[in-house]
Amino acid sequence: MYKDEILNRYNTIKNNVDIIKQKYNINYDINIIAVSKYSSLETIKEFLSLNIDLPLAESKAQSLRDRAGELASFKDNIKWHFIGRIQSNKVKYIVKYSDLIQSVDSIDIAEVINKEAVKNNKIQDILLQFNISDEEQKGGFDIDSYIKIYESVSNMNNLSIKGLMAIGKDTDDISIIENEFEKLNSIYKDINAKYNNPLSILSMGMSSDYELAIKHGSNMIRIGSSFLGYS
Ligand SMILES: *Cc1c(COP(=O)(O)O)cnc(C)c1O
């Protein structure tokens, strides 16, 4: 994809976000993450040369490793987020390259990431991913045990929990999606109320549902197909 098309898409998303903020009377920033998992390296380079300065996100450890490695010489200070299922044998790449791991979804994986972070002498920023839909394959912690989960992961010294992440159900029924997003929003607020405001990121919303997510408290949207697209 060419630069001007990418810029157009970015401006469209940014305008939409401004309109949504006005509509719901929101006065905090909504961070946009440029999900690059469907995009070619050429498209990512076109995007980077626009100097828009948004984090990129990948969902496969090898792609993160290859792309972060390759693009480091193209541009300084690219921020990478990891948003995919985490296999423990790939954690070393994920910790090496991720500024934020959004998809921590089990205590076992959190422990492996913590160990790798110790090895790398790094405090790894993470989000806890919760399963807010009834779709098993989406991954995520069980929402009912959020206090126990939050407390266990908080005790891991080289992890810093910055917030929560979830993927809305893939359905045309808007009320289902809104209920799911509101559920994660209430957990986010409850953890902040109980533990003196440790969380600042509520990552919900993708190309098809970011308005609903922002309506229900999201301050980080992860946009792939309608931004850097499929080519
Ligand atoms: C792929 C992906 C996205 C982006 O999805 P689009 O619908 O293409 O915007 C966002 N979040 C996660 C976790 C993803 O895997």
Tab-separated table of C-alpha atoms and ligand atoms in Angstrom:
chain	number	residue	atom	x	y	z
A	1	MET	CA	0.000	0.000	0.000
A	2	TYR	CA	1.215	3.474	-0.819
A	3	LYS	CA	1.942	6.221	1.641
A	4	ASP	CA	-0.951	8.505	0.688
A	5	GLU	CA	-3.472	5.690	1.062
A	6	ILE	CA	-2.043	4.851	4.497
A	7	LEU	CA	-2.196	8.519	5.487
A	8	ASN	CA	-5.814	8.710	4.285
A	9	ARG	CA	-6.732	5.704	6.343
A	10	TYR	CA	-4.980	7.095	9.393
A	11	ASN	CA	-6.800	10.432	9.059
A	12	THR	CA	-10.122	8.642	8.694
A	13	ILE	CA	-9.555	6.631	11.870
A	14	LYS	CA	-8.349	9.686	13.770
A	15	ASN	CA	-11.380	11.727	12.653
A	16	ASN	CA	-13.721	8.912	13.602
A	17	VAL	CA	-12.116	8.697	17.033
A	18	ASP	CA	-12.544	12.464	17.522
A	19	ILE	CA	-16.219	12.235	16.567
A	20	ILE	CA	-16.732	9.269	18.923
A	21	LYS	CA	-15.006	11.155	21.759
A	22	GLN	CA	-17.329	14.106	21.272
A	23	LYS	CA	-20.371	11.887	21.049
A	24	TYR	CA	-19.618	10.254	24.399
A	25	ASN	CA	-18.044	13.271	26.065
A	26	ILE	CA	-14.629	11.676	26.458
A	27	ASN	CA	-11.713	13.927	27.333
A	28	TYR	CA	-8.777	11.494	27.632
A	29	ASP	CA	-6.535	10.273	24.796
A	30	ILE	CA	-7.427	7.206	22.759
A	31	ASN	CA	-4.239	5.474	21.638
A	32	ILE	CA	-4.238	3.880	18.212
A	33	ILE	CA	-2.114	0.770	17.631
A	34	ALA	CA	-1.180	0.000	14.023
A	35	VAL	CA	-1.602	-3.766	13.756
A	36	SER	CA	0.853	-4.842	11.067
A	37	LYS	CA	0.245	-8.598	11.142
A	38	TYR	CA	-1.486	-8.727	7.718
A	39	SER	CA	0.823	-6.231	6.034
A	40	SER	CA	3.894	-6.599	3.872
A	41	LEU	CA	7.242	-5.220	4.987
A	42	GLU	CA	6.951	-2.657	2.165
A	43	THR	CA	3.670	-1.332	3.533
A	44	ILE	CA	5.129	-1.107	7.034
A	45	LYS	CA	8.082	0.852	5.649
A	46	GLU	CA	5.739	3.259	3.853
A	47	PHE	CA	3.895	3.748	7.125
A	48	LEU	CA	7.109	4.322	9.091
A	49	SER	CA	8.304	6.894	6.602
A	50	LEU	CA	5.190	8.980	7.388
A	51	ASN	CA	6.568	9.495	10.918
A	52	ILE	CA	3.126	9.106	12.463
A	53	ASP	CA	4.737	7.531	15.485
A	54	LEU	CA	2.290	4.866	16.586
A	55	PRO	CA	3.225	1.465	17.998
A	56	LEU	CA	3.079	-1.487	15.612
A	57	ALA	CA	1.619	-4.812	16.712
A	58	GLU	CA	2.281	-8.386	15.660
A	59	SER	CA	0.569	-11.594	16.698
A	60	LYS	CA	3.250	-14.174	15.837
A	61	ALA	CA	6.560	-14.355	17.666
A	62	GLN	CA	8.593	-15.124	14.537
A	63	SER	CA	7.086	-12.208	12.620
A	64	LEU	CA	7.828	-9.915	15.541
A	65	ARG	CA	11.423	-11.134	15.663
A	66	ASP	CA	11.967	-10.891	11.901
A	67	ARG	CA	10.260	-7.545	11.399
A	68	ALA	CA	11.594	-5.827	14.516
A	69	GLY	CA	15.061	-7.061	13.567
A	70	GLU	CA	14.803	-5.973	9.958
A	71	LEU	CA	13.157	-2.590	10.585
A	72	ALA	CA	15.503	-1.518	13.397
A	73	SER	CA	17.974	-0.305	10.790
A	74	PHE	CA	15.195	1.443	8.823
A	75	LYS	CA	13.941	3.635	11.672
A	76	ASP	CA	14.936	4.352	15.277
A	77	ASN	CA	12.722	3.764	18.266
A	78	ILE	CA	9.933	1.751	16.691
A	79	LYS	CA	7.605	0.547	19.440
A	80	TRP	CA	6.294	-3.017	19.131
A	81	HIS	CA	3.344	-4.594	20.875
A	82	PHE	CA	2.644	-8.304	20.960
A	83	ILE	CA	-1.048	-9.235	20.668
A	84	GLY	CA	-1.103	-12.968	19.809
A	85	ARG	CA	-1.226	-16.307	21.593
A	86	ILE	CA	2.019	-16.860	23.497
A	87	GLN	CA	3.903	-20.150	23.342
A	88	SER	CA	6.470	-20.547	26.096
A	89	ASN	CA	9.235	-21.611	23.691
A	90	LYS	CA	8.855	-18.301	21.805
A	91	VAL	CA	8.840	-16.037	24.850
A	92	LYS	CA	12.474	-15.078	24.360
A	93	TYR	CA	11.695	-13.249	21.103
A	94	ILE	CA	8.589	-11.662	22.519
A	95	VAL	CA	10.405	-10.258	25.567
A	96	LYS	CA	13.373	-9.157	23.490
A	97	TYR	CA	11.302	-7.015	21.112
A	98	SER	CA	8.040	-6.038	22.849
A	99	ASP	CA	7.507	-2.720	24.548
A	100	LEU	CA	4.111	-4.004	25.629
A	101	ILE	CA	2.890	-7.603	25.665
A	102	GLN	CA	-0.894	-7.256	25.486
A	103	SER	CA	-1.826	-10.922	25.457
A	104	VAL	CA	-0.664	-12.422	28.756
A	105	ASP	CA	-3.400	-14.944	29.404
A	106	SER	CA	-2.178	-17.549	31.898
A	107	ILE	CA	-0.209	-17.643	35.134
A	108	ASP	CA	2.226	-20.132	33.593
A	109	ILE	CA	2.981	-17.828	30.668
A	110	ALA	CA	3.318	-14.844	33.022
A	111	GLU	CA	5.933	-16.810	34.984
A	112	VAL	CA	7.893	-17.688	31.852
A	113	ILE	CA	7.828	-14.040	30.711
A	114	ASN	CA	8.910	-12.899	34.175
A	115	LYS	CA	11.868	-15.289	34.132
A	116	GLU	CA	12.913	-14.154	30.672
A	117	ALA	CA	12.604	-10.516	31.766
A	118	VAL	CA	14.881	-11.215	34.747
A	119	LYS	CA	17.397	-12.763	32.356
A	120	ASN	CA	17.225	-9.683	30.134
A	121	ASN	CA	17.421	-7.319	33.095
A	122	LYS	CA	14.140	-5.760	31.933
A	123	ILE	CA	10.897	-4.740	33.558
A	124	GLN	CA	8.396	-6.030	31.009
A	125	ASP	CA	5.200	-4.010	30.578
A	126	ILE	CA	2.192	-6.262	30.066
A	127	LEU	CA	-1.582	-6.281	29.825
A	128	LEU	CA	-3.695	-9.106	31.199
A	129	GLN	CA	-5.914	-10.501	28.465
A	130	PHE	CA	-9.358	-11.613	29.593
A	131	ASN	CA	-11.824	-13.798	27.763
A	132	ILE	CA	-15.003	-11.713	27.633
A	133	SER	CA	-16.826	-13.827	25.074
A	134	ASP	CA	-17.793	-17.468	25.144
A	135	GLU	CA	-15.298	-18.218	22.375
A	136	GLU	CA	-12.654	-20.525	23.827
A	137	GLN	CA	-10.210	-20.068	20.929
A	138	LYS	CA	-9.798	-16.355	21.652
A	139	GLY	CA	-7.785	-17.042	24.772
A	140	GLY	CA	-7.697	-14.959	27.881
A	141	PHE	CA	-7.987	-15.394	31.619
A	142	ASP	CA	-11.297	-16.396	33.131
A	143	ILE	CA	-13.006	-13.155	34.016
A	144	ASP	CA	-14.491	-14.419	37.284
A	145	SER	CA	-11.090	-14.862	38.952
A	146	TYR	CA	-9.720	-11.451	38.120
A	147	ILE	CA	-8.708	-10.493	41.672
A	148	LYS	CA	-6.735	-13.696	42.214
A	149	ILE	CA	-5.112	-13.362	38.794
A	150	TYR	CA	-4.242	-9.704	39.283
A	151	GLU	CA	-2.679	-10.438	42.681
A	152	SER	CA	-0.608	-13.417	41.484
A	153	VAL	CA	0.807	-11.598	38.471
A	154	SER	CA	1.439	-8.430	40.520
A	155	ASN	CA	3.799	-10.463	42.668
A	156	MET	CA	6.086	-11.214	39.716
A	157	ASN	CA	8.874	-8.677	40.176
A	158	ASN	CA	9.939	-8.128	36.571
A	159	LEU	CA	6.434	-7.674	35.190
A	160	SER	CA	4.579	-4.378	35.311
A	161	ILE	CA	0.831	-4.716	34.707
A	162	LYS	CA	-0.256	-1.621	32.797
A	163	GLY	CA	-3.817	-2.626	32.032
A	164	LEU	CA	-6.283	-5.086	30.548
A	165	MET	CA	-7.001	-6.322	27.041
A	166	ALA	CA	-9.837	-8.232	25.417
A	167	ILE	CA	-11.217	-9.159	22.015
A	168	GLY	CA	-14.929	-8.637	21.454
A	169	LYS	CA	-17.083	-11.388	20.056
A	170	ASP	CA	-17.310	-11.589	16.277
A	171	THR	CA	-21.061	-11.043	15.948
A	172	ASP	CA	-23.558	-8.628	14.398
A	173	ASP	CA	-25.387	-8.390	17.709
A	174	ILE	CA	-24.145	-5.078	19.063
A	175	SER	CA	-25.678	-5.576	22.508
A	176	ILE	CA	-23.559	-8.692	23.078
A	177	ILE	CA	-20.370	-6.819	22.206
A	178	GLU	CA	-21.344	-3.844	24.369
A	179	ASN	CA	-22.020	-6.109	27.350
A	180	GLU	CA	-18.631	-7.742	26.957
A	181	PHE	CA	-16.775	-4.430	26.752
A	182	GLU	CA	-18.678	-3.072	29.735
A	183	LYS	CA	-17.736	-6.174	31.732
A	184	LEU	CA	-14.015	-5.558	31.176
A	185	ASN	CA	-14.474	-1.845	31.888
A	186	SER	CA	-16.024	-2.620	35.267
A	187	ILE	CA	-13.151	-4.950	36.163
A	188	TYR	CA	-10.656	-2.281	35.109
A	189	LYS	CA	-12.377	0.255	37.357
A	190	ASP	CA	-12.631	-2.204	40.230
A	191	ILE	CA	-8.908	-3.058	40.171
A	192	ASN	CA	-8.051	0.641	40.056
A	193	ALA	CA	-10.370	1.328	42.978
A	194	LYS	CA	-9.039	-1.561	45.102
A	195	TYR	CA	-5.308	-1.141	44.471
A	196	ASN	CA	-4.717	2.607	44.219
A	197	ASN	CA	-4.949	3.080	40.423
A	198	PRO	CA	-2.240	0.783	39.067
A	199	LEU	CA	-3.809	0.477	35.580
A	200	SER	CA	-3.814	3.076	32.806
A	201	ILE	CA	-4.542	1.006	29.682
A	202	LEU	CA	-7.857	-0.534	28.693
A	203	SER	CA	-7.179	-2.128	25.294
A	204	MET	CA	-10.429	-2.994	23.517
A	205	GLY	CA	-11.666	-2.452	20.001
A	206	MET	CA	-10.522	-3.431	16.504
A	207	SER	CA	-11.524	-2.288	12.993
A	208	SER	CA	-15.123	-3.415	13.286
A	209	ASP	CA	-15.965	-2.507	16.872
A	210	TYR	CA	-13.780	0.351	18.082
A	211	GLU	CA	-16.674	2.774	18.489
A	212	LEU	CA	-18.418	0.369	20.871
A	213	ALA	CA	-15.148	-0.192	22.737
A	214	ILE	CA	-14.486	3.528	23.187
A	215	LYS	CA	-18.086	4.006	24.303
A	216	HIS	CA	-17.350	1.485	27.069
A	217	GLY	CA	-14.099	2.937	28.329
A	218	SER	CA	-11.389	1.728	25.959
A	219	ASN	CA	-8.371	4.021	25.674
A	220	MET	CA	-6.378	1.815	23.285
A	221	ILE	CA	-7.705	0.507	19.980
A	222	ARG	CA	-5.863	-2.048	17.837
A	223	ILE	CA	-6.552	-1.448	14.157
A	224	GLY	CA	-5.386	-3.840	11.452
A	225	SER	CA	-7.522	-4.427	8.357
A	226	SER	CA	-8.842	-0.861	8.056
A	227	PHE	CA	-5.403	0.727	8.574
A	228	LEU	CA	-2.289	-1.066	7.282
A	229	GLY	CA	-4.579	-3.597	5.677
A	230	TYR	CA	-3.853	-6.893	3.990
A	231	SER	CA	-1.076	-6.034	1.590
B	1	LIG	C1	-5.619	-8.992	14.310
B	1	LIG	C2	-5.898	-8.367	15.621
B	1	LIG	C3	-6.365	-7.046	15.685
B	1	LIG	C4	-6.700	-6.216	14.455
B	1	LIG	O1	-7.874	-6.677	13.891
B	1	LIG	P1	-8.645	-5.903	12.690
B	1	LIG	O2	-10.025	-6.412	12.806
B	1	LIG	O3	-7.979	-6.299	11.446
B	1	LIG	O4	-8.567	-4.448	12.986
B	1	LIG	C5	-6.561	-6.498	16.947
B	1	LIG	N1	-6.318	-7.199	18.075
B	1	LIG	C6	-5.870	-8.464	18.058
B	1	LIG	C7	-5.613	-9.172	19.336
B	1	LIG	C8	-5.650	-9.092	16.839
B	1	LIG	O5	-5.223	-10.369	16.818
